[in-house]
Amino acid sequence: MRMKLVTVLTAAGILFLFAAVKGNGTGKNRTAQDNPCSTYPEFMSPFGNDTYQLYTGDQVTFNCTTKLQYDSRFTWCNSTIQWLKDGAMLVNANHYTYSERSWFDNNATNKFISSVLTFNIASEKDYGVYSCLVRNSSMVFTLKSASLNHTAAVLAAILVLIFLVLAVLLIAKCRLNCKLWYRDKYGELEMNDGKLYDAYVSYSSKTDDRKFVNFILKPHLENKYNYKLHLHDSNILPNLEPSAEVIMNVSRCRRFIVVLSRAYLEQEWCTTNFRGGLWRLLELSKKPIFIIFENQSNGIAHPAINILKSHSKHVTLISWTSRSVTSSSDFWKELRLALPRKITHRCTVGDPQIHLQEDKDPMLLLNADYLDCTADPDPEGDLGVRGPIFKGPPPRVSAMPIVSTVGSSSSDHQDLNKTEIDVSDLGSRNYGARSDFYCLVKDDDV
């Protein structure tokens, strides 16, 4: 009897415990479903984990805004936002500034909380990972030091340096070519000034100087660049005063060139009073051109050359070197810059100097076939390879007229006319001037 009672009580207890456990489980599930404290917050700002790169001394502002489900029956789960740095709570109230505010939506079912953290970056310790924590959910702000990109700056500096070096080399190499192009394109054209020559050349009568002027300077300037020179190999300043003839000839020239060789410097006015003679030359022509030679400038300079260098603003000093023989050397470029601008000669329009002066002479402008600009067919010399000058061979001429013994006098007269040269085509023949001649130097010039 006693054992049956214990068994019933035990079974009842088990049933009670099972019912209690089941009831408690059902109540807990209902509470978790209705309790808003168990829901995760929705972050409105920022939308994700952000990373900032700032410099020391900059001001930092982090804004953390969340959206929470709200129910007035669960006031005990009212949440706030907490700020952490590297996983630890921020406690320095003097360095960090907080501002927090909250509001509800129209139905009071959602609560919005916004917290703003503000501070200044004072040292490297202020860099790190900041996070705003609410209901065991957080949003991360990573603050890093902004360092300058030194690699890009160094590369940019190297590129600028290379560009400057190339620009300097290009200017040094093509400086004279650029000046010549600009002068020939936009330079002033010295015309209608009554001048007959482009340059007056004064040089010594010594053999070396005469060879340089007559075989190098004059042929190059006249044949290649169409300059017209007036040569003078006598003392230009006897007794330090120019003669009337020199003054007249210099006034007919646009430029004044002095071949200042050692022989030229032996003249009286160069040895006694070169400075005074220089002022006389400046009175004759503005900014005269002095050509000196390499051996003069490399060795002990003559006092006259030092005087010319000290007056570089008033004179043009050009040095002849061993590399000046080529036509593309700097010597000829500097000399052309010092000489007046010259118009390129064209065959089809006649002489451009006359054409620009509006000379309407048909002999100069119309059918100017006499201006034969074709190249020399045999520049190496007369080797017998030239073609005939005329279009066809001239008619054969008999040394003695052929007289017929039979026939009347009229027939004899007709036979005599047939033996003579046919002059009916003289008007159609080419009498153009030959251009394949050579510049010969007279005995007086050598």
Tab-separated table of C-alpha atoms in Angstrom:
chain	number	residue	atom	x	y	z
A	1	MET	CA	0.000	0.000	0.000
A	2	ARG	CA	2.784	2.360	0.908
A	3	MET	CA	4.746	1.497	-2.210
A	4	LYS	CA	1.763	2.279	-4.493
A	5	LEU	CA	1.354	5.765	-2.911
A	6	VAL	CA	5.012	6.625	-3.512
A	7	THR	CA	4.767	5.544	-7.118
A	8	VAL	CA	1.700	7.716	-7.738
A	9	LEU	CA	3.336	10.740	-6.110
A	10	THR	CA	6.458	10.250	-8.145
A	11	ALA	CA	4.534	10.057	-11.387
A	12	ALA	CA	2.510	13.132	-10.461
A	13	GLY	CA	5.695	15.017	-9.654
A	14	ILE	CA	7.185	14.129	-12.991
A	15	LEU	CA	4.055	15.265	-14.784
A	16	PHE	CA	4.067	18.509	-12.801
A	17	LEU	CA	7.690	19.163	-13.525
A	18	PHE	CA	7.185	18.463	-17.225
A	19	ALA	CA	4.194	20.809	-17.315
A	20	ALA	CA	6.155	23.495	-15.478
A	21	VAL	CA	9.094	23.177	-17.782
A	22	LYS	CA	6.833	23.267	-20.831
A	23	GLY	CA	4.954	26.268	-19.488
A	24	ASN	CA	8.118	28.129	-18.681
A	25	GLY	CA	9.500	27.420	-22.188
A	26	THR	CA	6.341	28.742	-23.837
A	27	GLY	CA	6.429	31.911	-21.738
A	28	LYS	CA	10.032	32.538	-22.516
A	29	ASN	CA	9.476	32.271	-26.257
A	30	ARG	CA	6.576	34.648	-26.051
A	31	THR	CA	8.609	37.121	-24.041
A	32	ALA	CA	11.561	37.018	-26.512
A	33	GLN	CA	9.186	37.562	-29.396
A	34	ASP	CA	7.504	40.581	-27.802
A	35	ASN	CA	10.577	42.163	-26.104
A	36	PRO	CA	12.184	44.920	-28.335
A	37	CYS	CA	15.362	44.811	-26.253
A	38	SER	CA	16.415	41.638	-28.028
A	39	THR	CA	16.411	43.180	-31.541
A	40	TYR	CA	19.599	44.405	-33.208
A	41	PRO	CA	19.955	48.138	-33.937
A	42	GLU	CA	19.985	49.464	-37.471
A	43	PHE	CA	22.866	51.882	-38.102
A	44	MET	CA	21.846	54.896	-40.155
A	45	SER	CA	25.285	56.530	-40.135
A	46	PRO	CA	27.787	55.334	-41.088
A	47	PHE	CA	26.582	52.748	-43.529
A	48	GLY	CA	29.696	50.656	-43.064
A	49	ASN	CA	33.094	50.612	-41.447
A	50	ASP	CA	34.954	53.767	-42.510
A	51	THR	CA	38.649	54.582	-42.757
A	52	TYR	CA	40.030	58.133	-42.462
A	53	GLN	CA	43.525	59.436	-43.231
A	54	LEU	CA	44.245	62.746	-41.530
A	55	TYR	CA	47.263	64.779	-40.492
A	56	THR	CA	48.358	65.706	-36.998
A	57	GLY	CA	46.481	68.795	-35.849
A	58	ASP	CA	43.330	68.050	-37.868
A	59	GLN	CA	39.935	67.946	-36.177
A	60	VAL	CA	38.047	64.660	-36.244
A	61	THR	CA	34.258	64.254	-36.080
A	62	PHE	CA	32.629	60.803	-35.920
A	63	ASN	CA	28.823	60.597	-36.241
A	64	CYS	CA	27.045	57.411	-35.161
A	65	THR	CA	23.245	57.286	-35.687
A	66	THR	CA	21.138	54.166	-34.980
A	67	LYS	CA	17.507	53.103	-35.263
A	68	LEU	CA	16.061	50.986	-32.389
A	69	GLN	CA	12.683	49.302	-31.938
A	70	TYR	CA	10.861	50.879	-29.025
A	71	ASP	CA	8.009	49.834	-26.700
A	72	SER	CA	6.914	51.918	-23.716
A	73	ARG	CA	6.320	48.711	-21.702
A	74	PHE	CA	10.037	47.955	-21.812
A	75	THR	CA	11.549	51.159	-20.516
A	76	TRP	CA	14.277	49.256	-18.753
A	77	CYS	CA	15.938	48.398	-22.064
A	78	ASN	CA	16.431	52.046	-23.043
A	79	SER	CA	19.852	51.975	-24.825
A	80	THR	CA	22.598	54.577	-25.256
A	81	ILE	CA	25.667	54.789	-27.496
A	82	GLN	CA	29.093	54.183	-26.009
A	83	TRP	CA	32.437	55.101	-27.673
A	84	LEU	CA	35.487	52.874	-27.560
A	85	LYS	CA	39.074	53.180	-28.779
A	86	ASP	CA	41.025	50.038	-29.521
A	87	GLY	CA	38.424	48.078	-27.505
A	88	ALA	CA	38.604	50.310	-24.368
A	89	MET	CA	36.098	52.879	-23.166
A	90	LEU	CA	36.949	56.537	-23.775
A	91	VAL	CA	37.378	58.211	-20.395
A	92	ASN	CA	39.346	61.421	-21.198
A	93	ALA	CA	36.539	63.960	-21.116
A	94	ASN	CA	38.945	66.901	-21.610
A	95	HIS	CA	40.268	65.573	-24.915
A	96	TYR	CA	37.073	64.014	-26.332
A	97	THR	CA	33.762	65.823	-26.712
A	98	TYR	CA	30.447	63.931	-26.884
A	99	SER	CA	27.041	65.132	-27.956
A	100	GLU	CA	24.029	62.801	-28.036
A	101	ARG	CA	20.395	63.294	-28.896
A	102	SER	CA	17.379	60.993	-29.478
A	103	TRP	CA	13.935	61.224	-31.072
A	104	PHE	CA	10.977	58.995	-32.000
A	105	ASP	CA	9.032	58.422	-35.147
A	106	ASN	CA	5.360	59.343	-35.496
A	107	ASN	CA	4.080	56.023	-34.122
A	108	ALA	CA	6.608	55.889	-31.270
A	109	THR	CA	7.603	52.421	-32.392
A	110	ASN	CA	11.176	53.337	-33.373
A	111	LYS	CA	13.713	55.348	-31.456
A	112	PHE	CA	16.617	57.166	-33.126
A	113	ILE	CA	19.837	57.889	-31.241
A	114	SER	CA	22.641	60.052	-32.674
A	115	SER	CA	25.995	60.523	-30.975
A	116	VAL	CA	28.825	62.750	-32.244
A	117	LEU	CA	32.438	62.334	-31.090
A	118	THR	CA	34.782	65.299	-31.696
A	119	PHE	CA	38.505	65.672	-30.901
A	120	ASN	CA	41.755	67.038	-32.318
A	121	ILE	CA	44.656	64.822	-33.343
A	122	ALA	CA	47.423	65.892	-30.989
A	123	SER	CA	49.868	63.000	-31.351
A	124	GLU	CA	50.318	59.547	-32.800
A	125	LYS	CA	48.355	58.106	-29.848
A	126	ASP	CA	45.141	59.544	-31.244
A	127	TYR	CA	45.360	57.290	-34.292
A	128	GLY	CA	43.679	53.916	-34.001
A	129	VAL	CA	40.324	52.088	-34.225
A	130	TYR	CA	37.252	53.855	-32.804
A	131	SER	CA	33.833	52.199	-32.482
A	132	CYS	CA	30.361	53.147	-31.322
A	133	LEU	CA	28.633	50.406	-29.306
A	134	VAL	CA	24.894	49.962	-28.774
A	135	ARG	CA	23.110	46.715	-27.713
A	136	ASN	CA	26.246	44.643	-28.335
A	137	SER	CA	26.448	45.947	-31.924
A	138	SER	CA	29.153	48.312	-33.080
A	139	MET	CA	30.316	50.315	-36.069
A	140	VAL	CA	34.044	50.880	-36.598
A	141	PHE	CA	35.940	54.112	-37.538
A	142	THR	CA	39.606	53.549	-38.448
A	143	LEU	CA	41.816	56.638	-38.146
A	144	LYS	CA	45.205	56.515	-39.933
A	145	SER	CA	48.019	58.986	-40.393
A	146	ALA	CA	48.070	60.596	-43.861
A	147	SER	CA	51.686	60.481	-45.125
A	148	LEU	CA	52.859	62.249	-48.268
A	149	ASN	CA	53.500	60.137	-51.334
A	150	HIS	CA	57.224	60.780	-51.562
A	151	THR	CA	57.690	58.372	-54.468
A	152	ALA	CA	55.388	60.327	-56.750
A	153	ALA	CA	57.029	63.603	-55.717
A	154	VAL	CA	60.514	62.241	-56.419
A	155	LEU	CA	59.447	60.901	-59.830
A	156	ALA	CA	57.842	64.208	-60.717
A	157	ALA	CA	60.994	66.086	-59.699
A	158	ILE	CA	63.162	63.742	-61.809
A	159	LEU	CA	60.896	64.176	-64.851
A	160	VAL	CA	60.984	67.965	-64.482
A	161	LEU	CA	64.779	67.877	-64.183
A	162	ILE	CA	65.105	65.694	-67.292
A	163	PHE	CA	62.773	68.029	-69.194
A	164	LEU	CA	64.826	71.067	-68.180
A	165	VAL	CA	68.097	69.384	-69.196
A	166	LEU	CA	66.659	68.402	-72.584
A	167	ALA	CA	65.281	71.905	-73.065
A	168	VAL	CA	68.681	73.443	-72.291
A	169	LEU	CA	70.450	71.048	-74.671
A	170	LEU	CA	67.880	71.705	-77.387
A	171	ILE	CA	68.181	75.451	-76.984
A	172	ALA	CA	71.977	75.259	-77.003
A	173	LYS	CA	71.941	73.074	-80.131
A	174	CYS	CA	69.210	74.805	-82.103
A	175	ARG	CA	69.495	78.349	-80.767
A	176	LEU	CA	71.068	79.791	-83.901
A	177	ASN	CA	68.758	77.843	-86.206
A	178	CYS	CA	65.698	79.178	-84.363
A	179	LYS	CA	67.022	82.726	-84.546
A	180	LEU	CA	67.736	82.393	-88.256
A	181	TRP	CA	64.283	80.977	-88.944
A	182	TYR	CA	62.586	83.762	-87.024
A	183	ARG	CA	64.728	86.438	-88.685
A	184	ASP	CA	64.093	85.054	-92.175
A	185	LYS	CA	60.367	84.728	-91.431
A	186	TYR	CA	59.562	87.892	-89.494
A	187	GLY	CA	62.737	89.985	-89.634
A	188	GLU	CA	62.885	93.468	-91.060
A	189	LEU	CA	63.741	93.619	-94.729
A	190	GLU	CA	66.327	96.307	-95.423
A	191	MET	CA	65.265	97.638	-98.803
A	192	ASN	CA	64.897	100.977	-100.537
A	193	ASP	CA	67.757	102.337	-98.433
A	194	GLY	CA	69.968	103.308	-101.372
A	195	LYS	CA	72.641	100.762	-100.431
A	196	LEU	CA	74.518	98.987	-103.195
A	197	TYR	CA	76.252	96.311	-101.115
A	198	ASP	CA	75.295	94.142	-98.197
A	199	ALA	CA	78.667	94.335	-96.462
A	200	TYR	CA	81.947	96.215	-96.647
A	201	VAL	CA	84.867	93.860	-95.947
A	202	SER	CA	88.123	95.309	-94.657
A	203	TYR	CA	91.110	92.943	-94.524
A	204	SER	CA	94.870	92.904	-94.730
A	205	SER	CA	96.742	92.637	-98.008
A	206	LYS	CA	98.743	89.657	-96.742
A	207	THR	CA	98.480	86.424	-98.734
A	208	ASP	CA	96.667	84.410	-96.048
A	209	ASP	CA	94.057	87.100	-95.500
A	210	ARG	CA	93.462	87.544	-99.237
A	211	LYS	CA	92.994	83.796	-99.650
A	212	PHE	CA	90.545	83.674	-96.747
A	213	VAL	CA	88.459	86.539	-98.115
A	214	ASN	CA	88.557	85.689	-101.830
A	215	PHE	CA	88.329	81.912	-101.639
A	216	ILE	CA	86.262	81.290	-98.488
A	217	LEU	CA	84.330	84.314	-97.246
A	218	LYS	CA	83.303	85.976	-100.482
A	219	PRO	CA	82.343	82.857	-102.520
A	220	HIS	CA	80.335	81.384	-99.641
A	221	LEU	CA	78.330	84.529	-98.888
A	222	GLU	CA	77.761	85.553	-102.490
A	223	ASN	CA	77.120	82.169	-104.124
A	224	LYS	CA	75.231	80.443	-101.336
A	225	TYR	CA	73.312	83.306	-99.702
A	226	ASN	CA	73.273	85.912	-102.529
A	227	TYR	CA	75.042	88.602	-100.525
A	228	LYS	CA	76.944	91.294	-102.354
A	229	LEU	CA	80.286	92.316	-100.815
A	230	HIS	CA	82.614	95.244	-101.318
A	231	LEU	CA	86.242	94.295	-100.617
A	232	HIS	CA	88.952	96.633	-99.369
A	233	ASP	CA	92.489	95.430	-98.558
A	234	SER	CA	94.157	98.729	-97.683
A	235	ASN	CA	94.519	100.573	-94.414
A	236	ILE	CA	91.065	101.842	-93.620
A	237	LEU	CA	92.155	104.407	-91.052
A	238	PRO	CA	95.368	106.070	-92.153
A	239	ASN	CA	96.383	108.531	-89.440
A	240	LEU	CA	93.284	107.375	-87.479
A	241	GLU	CA	91.004	109.149	-89.935
A	242	PRO	CA	89.047	107.485	-92.767
A	243	SER	CA	89.519	108.823	-96.230
A	244	ALA	CA	86.717	110.335	-98.270
A	245	GLU	CA	86.682	107.274	-100.519
A	246	VAL	CA	86.325	104.918	-97.546
A	247	ILE	CA	83.496	107.008	-96.098
A	248	MET	CA	81.682	106.967	-99.436
A	249	ASN	CA	82.105	103.215	-99.947
A	250	VAL	CA	81.084	102.365	-96.392
A	251	SER	CA	77.977	104.500	-96.747
A	252	ARG	CA	76.953	102.331	-99.694
A	253	CYS	CA	77.071	99.133	-97.568
A	254	ARG	CA	74.592	97.864	-95.005
A	255	ARG	CA	77.175	96.171	-92.776
A	256	PHE	CA	80.861	96.557	-91.978
A	257	ILE	CA	83.101	93.457	-91.624
A	258	VAL	CA	86.701	93.504	-90.367
A	259	VAL	CA	88.865	90.384	-90.781
A	260	LEU	CA	90.935	90.957	-87.662
A	261	SER	CA	93.947	88.741	-88.318
A	262	ARG	CA	97.409	89.146	-86.838
A	263	ALA	CA	98.521	90.909	-89.994
A	264	TYR	CA	95.581	93.297	-89.725
A	265	LEU	CA	96.488	94.100	-86.117
A	266	GLU	CA	99.938	95.220	-87.293
A	267	GLN	CA	98.416	98.300	-88.910
A	268	GLU	CA	99.339	101.598	-87.321
A	269	TRP	CA	95.929	102.504	-85.945
A	270	CYS	CA	95.580	99.055	-84.321
A	271	THR	CA	98.919	99.258	-82.518
A	272	THR	CA	98.887	102.897	-81.426
A	273	ASN	CA	95.279	103.733	-80.572
A	274	PHE	CA	92.895	100.876	-81.247
A	275	ARG	CA	90.234	102.279	-78.906
A	276	GLY	CA	90.153	105.564	-80.805
A	277	GLY	CA	90.047	103.734	-84.116
A	278	LEU	CA	87.161	101.624	-82.854
A	279	TRP	CA	85.125	104.742	-82.140
A	280	ARG	CA	85.876	105.959	-85.670
A	281	LEU	CA	84.521	102.661	-87.040
A	282	LEU	CA	81.424	102.960	-84.868
A	283	GLU	CA	80.820	106.357	-86.423
A	284	LEU	CA	81.017	104.802	-89.894
A	285	SER	CA	78.755	101.817	-89.203
A	286	LYS	CA	76.651	100.734	-86.260
A	287	LYS	CA	77.718	97.483	-84.612
A	288	PRO	CA	80.532	96.415	-86.979
A	289	ILE	CA	81.401	92.714	-87.331
A	290	PHE	CA	84.890	91.557	-86.302
A	291	ILE	CA	86.129	88.122	-87.396
A	292	ILE	CA	88.913	86.732	-85.233
A	293	PHE	CA	90.766	83.436	-85.575
A	294	GLU	CA	91.039	80.535	-83.156
A	295	ASN	CA	94.776	80.841	-82.589
A	296	GLN	CA	94.263	84.449	-81.522
A	297	SER	CA	91.620	83.681	-78.891
A	298	ASN	CA	93.278	80.543	-77.454
A	299	GLY	CA	96.689	82.078	-76.884
A	300	ILE	CA	97.595	85.349	-75.211
A	301	ALA	CA	94.879	87.682	-76.406
A	302	HIS	CA	95.864	90.850	-78.176
A	303	PRO	CA	94.886	94.031	-76.299
A	304	ALA	CA	92.625	94.931	-79.211
A	305	ILE	CA	90.597	91.734	-78.725
A	306	ASN	CA	90.183	92.502	-75.026
A	307	ILE	CA	88.890	95.943	-75.955
A	308	LEU	CA	86.398	94.394	-78.370
A	309	LYS	CA	85.167	91.986	-75.694
A	310	SER	CA	84.669	94.862	-73.287
A	311	HIS	CA	82.516	96.609	-75.936
A	312	SER	CA	80.491	93.510	-76.848
A	313	LYS	CA	77.253	95.527	-76.776
A	314	HIS	CA	78.451	97.733	-79.622
A	315	VAL	CA	80.270	95.191	-81.825
A	316	THR	CA	79.735	91.630	-83.072
A	317	LEU	CA	82.685	89.326	-82.405
A	318	ILE	CA	82.745	86.028	-84.369
A	319	SER	CA	85.503	83.435	-84.057
A	320	TRP	CA	86.747	81.302	-86.956
A	321	THR	CA	87.771	77.804	-85.818
A	322	SER	CA	88.875	74.591	-87.472
A	323	ARG	CA	85.241	73.436	-87.535
A	324	SER	CA	84.008	76.550	-89.335
A	325	VAL	CA	84.881	75.180	-92.769
A	326	THR	CA	81.544	73.357	-93.078
A	327	SER	CA	78.611	75.442	-94.209
A	328	SER	CA	76.485	74.237	-91.259
A	329	SER	CA	78.933	75.494	-88.633
A	330	ASP	CA	78.010	78.124	-86.059
A	331	PHE	CA	80.372	80.614	-87.671
A	332	TRP	CA	78.235	81.027	-90.797
A	333	LYS	CA	75.028	81.089	-88.762
A	334	GLU	CA	76.316	83.864	-86.501
A	335	LEU	CA	77.610	85.774	-89.520
A	336	ARG	CA	74.245	85.485	-91.294
A	337	LEU	CA	72.488	86.743	-88.167
A	338	ALA	CA	74.746	89.777	-88.155
A	339	LEU	CA	74.176	90.419	-91.866
A	340	PRO	CA	70.886	91.810	-93.235
A	341	ARG	CA	67.985	89.540	-94.099
A	342	LYS	CA	68.140	88.247	-97.642
A	343	ILE	CA	65.214	87.106	-99.787
A	344	THR	CA	65.553	83.767	-101.536
A	345	HIS	CA	66.106	84.201	-105.265
A	346	ARG	CA	63.351	82.685	-107.444
A	347	CYS	CA	63.545	82.257	-111.189
A	348	THR	CA	59.852	82.509	-111.965
A	349	VAL	CA	59.287	86.013	-110.674
A	350	GLY	CA	62.574	87.641	-111.508
A	351	ASP	CA	64.692	89.398	-108.928
A	352	PRO	CA	62.527	89.648	-105.739
A	353	GLN	CA	64.321	92.781	-104.623
A	354	ILE	CA	63.118	94.531	-107.786
A	355	HIS	CA	59.727	92.827	-107.667
A	356	LEU	CA	59.004	94.183	-104.178
A	357	GLN	CA	59.942	97.658	-105.367
A	358	GLU	CA	57.071	97.405	-107.905
A	359	ASP	CA	59.314	97.682	-110.942
A	360	LYS	CA	57.024	96.948	-113.916
A	361	ASP	CA	59.777	96.496	-116.461
A	362	PRO	CA	58.636	93.489	-118.560
A	363	MET	CA	62.242	92.594	-119.229
A	364	LEU	CA	62.618	91.886	-115.504
A	365	LEU	CA	59.263	90.351	-114.625
A	366	LEU	CA	57.777	88.686	-117.724
A	367	ASN	CA	59.329	85.568	-119.203
A	368	ALA	CA	62.495	86.029	-117.190
A	369	ASP	CA	64.276	83.111	-118.826
A	370	TYR	CA	67.577	84.862	-118.522
A	371	LEU	CA	67.530	84.104	-114.805
A	372	ASP	CA	68.757	80.549	-115.271
A	373	CYS	CA	68.900	78.947	-111.833
A	374	THR	CA	69.561	75.378	-112.910
A	375	ALA	CA	72.514	73.680	-111.240
A	376	ASP	CA	75.851	73.241	-112.937
A	377	PRO	CA	75.633	69.894	-114.816
A	378	ASP	CA	79.326	69.287	-114.231
A	379	PRO	CA	80.384	70.831	-110.889
A	380	GLU	CA	83.684	68.919	-110.838
A	381	GLY	CA	85.100	70.693	-113.878
A	382	ASP	CA	85.152	70.750	-117.668
A	383	LEU	CA	85.410	67.064	-118.470
A	384	GLY	CA	83.746	67.243	-121.847
A	385	VAL	CA	80.421	65.856	-120.671
A	386	ARG	CA	78.325	68.988	-121.163
A	387	GLY	CA	75.634	69.062	-123.783
A	388	PRO	CA	75.397	71.710	-126.472
A	389	ILE	CA	74.427	75.212	-125.478
A	390	PHE	CA	72.042	75.657	-128.445
A	391	LYS	CA	68.985	73.538	-129.082
A	392	GLY	CA	70.459	72.091	-132.281
A	393	PRO	CA	73.751	72.104	-134.163
A	394	PRO	CA	74.376	75.184	-136.282
A	395	PRO	CA	74.085	74.803	-140.044
A	396	ARG	CA	77.167	73.843	-141.915
A	397	VAL	CA	79.006	76.700	-143.598
A	398	SER	CA	81.215	76.204	-146.581
A	399	ALA	CA	84.526	77.987	-146.636
A	400	MET	CA	84.107	78.999	-150.295
A	401	PRO	CA	80.849	79.608	-152.118
A	402	ILE	CA	79.941	77.087	-154.753
A	403	VAL	CA	79.459	78.878	-158.101
A	404	SER	CA	77.820	77.127	-160.999
A	405	THR	CA	79.261	77.736	-164.449
A	406	VAL	CA	76.021	76.905	-166.180
A	407	GLY	CA	72.925	79.034	-165.952
A	408	SER	CA	71.831	82.603	-165.916
A	409	SER	CA	72.946	85.320	-163.522
A	410	SER	CA	69.697	85.021	-161.551
A	411	SER	CA	70.348	81.345	-160.895
A	412	ASP	CA	73.875	82.208	-159.830
A	413	HIS	CA	72.498	84.709	-157.339
A	414	GLN	CA	70.083	82.129	-155.901
A	415	ASP	CA	72.887	79.601	-155.500
A	416	LEU	CA	74.936	82.171	-153.614
A	417	ASN	CA	72.062	82.798	-151.175
A	418	LYS	CA	71.767	79.074	-150.462
A	419	THR	CA	75.389	78.874	-149.392
A	420	GLU	CA	75.008	81.669	-146.820
A	421	ILE	CA	73.995	81.108	-143.168
A	422	ASP	CA	70.266	80.869	-142.582
A	423	VAL	CA	69.303	83.758	-140.307
A	424	SER	CA	65.547	83.282	-140.481
A	425	ASP	CA	65.406	81.432	-137.151
A	426	LEU	CA	67.469	83.884	-135.153
A	427	GLY	CA	64.390	85.089	-133.267
A	428	SER	CA	63.533	81.588	-132.019
A	429	ARG	CA	67.000	80.690	-130.840
A	430	ASN	CA	67.887	80.558	-127.098
A	431	TYR	CA	70.189	83.399	-126.209
A	432	GLY	CA	69.832	82.927	-122.440
A	433	ALA	CA	72.868	83.691	-120.372
A	434	ARG	CA	74.867	80.698	-119.248
A	435	SER	CA	74.862	79.875	-115.552
A	436	ASP	CA	77.376	77.035	-115.611
A	437	PHE	CA	80.373	79.343	-115.541
A	438	TYR	CA	82.949	79.492	-112.766
A	439	CYS	CA	83.935	82.381	-110.564
A	440	LEU	CA	87.429	83.319	-111.624
A	441	VAL	CA	89.763	85.357	-109.458
A	442	LYS	CA	91.684	88.072	-111.136
A	443	ASP	CA	95.415	88.379	-110.726
A	444	ASP	CA	94.881	91.627	-108.855
A	445	ASP	CA	92.766	89.854	-106.239
A	446	VAL	CA	95.322	87.158	-105.443
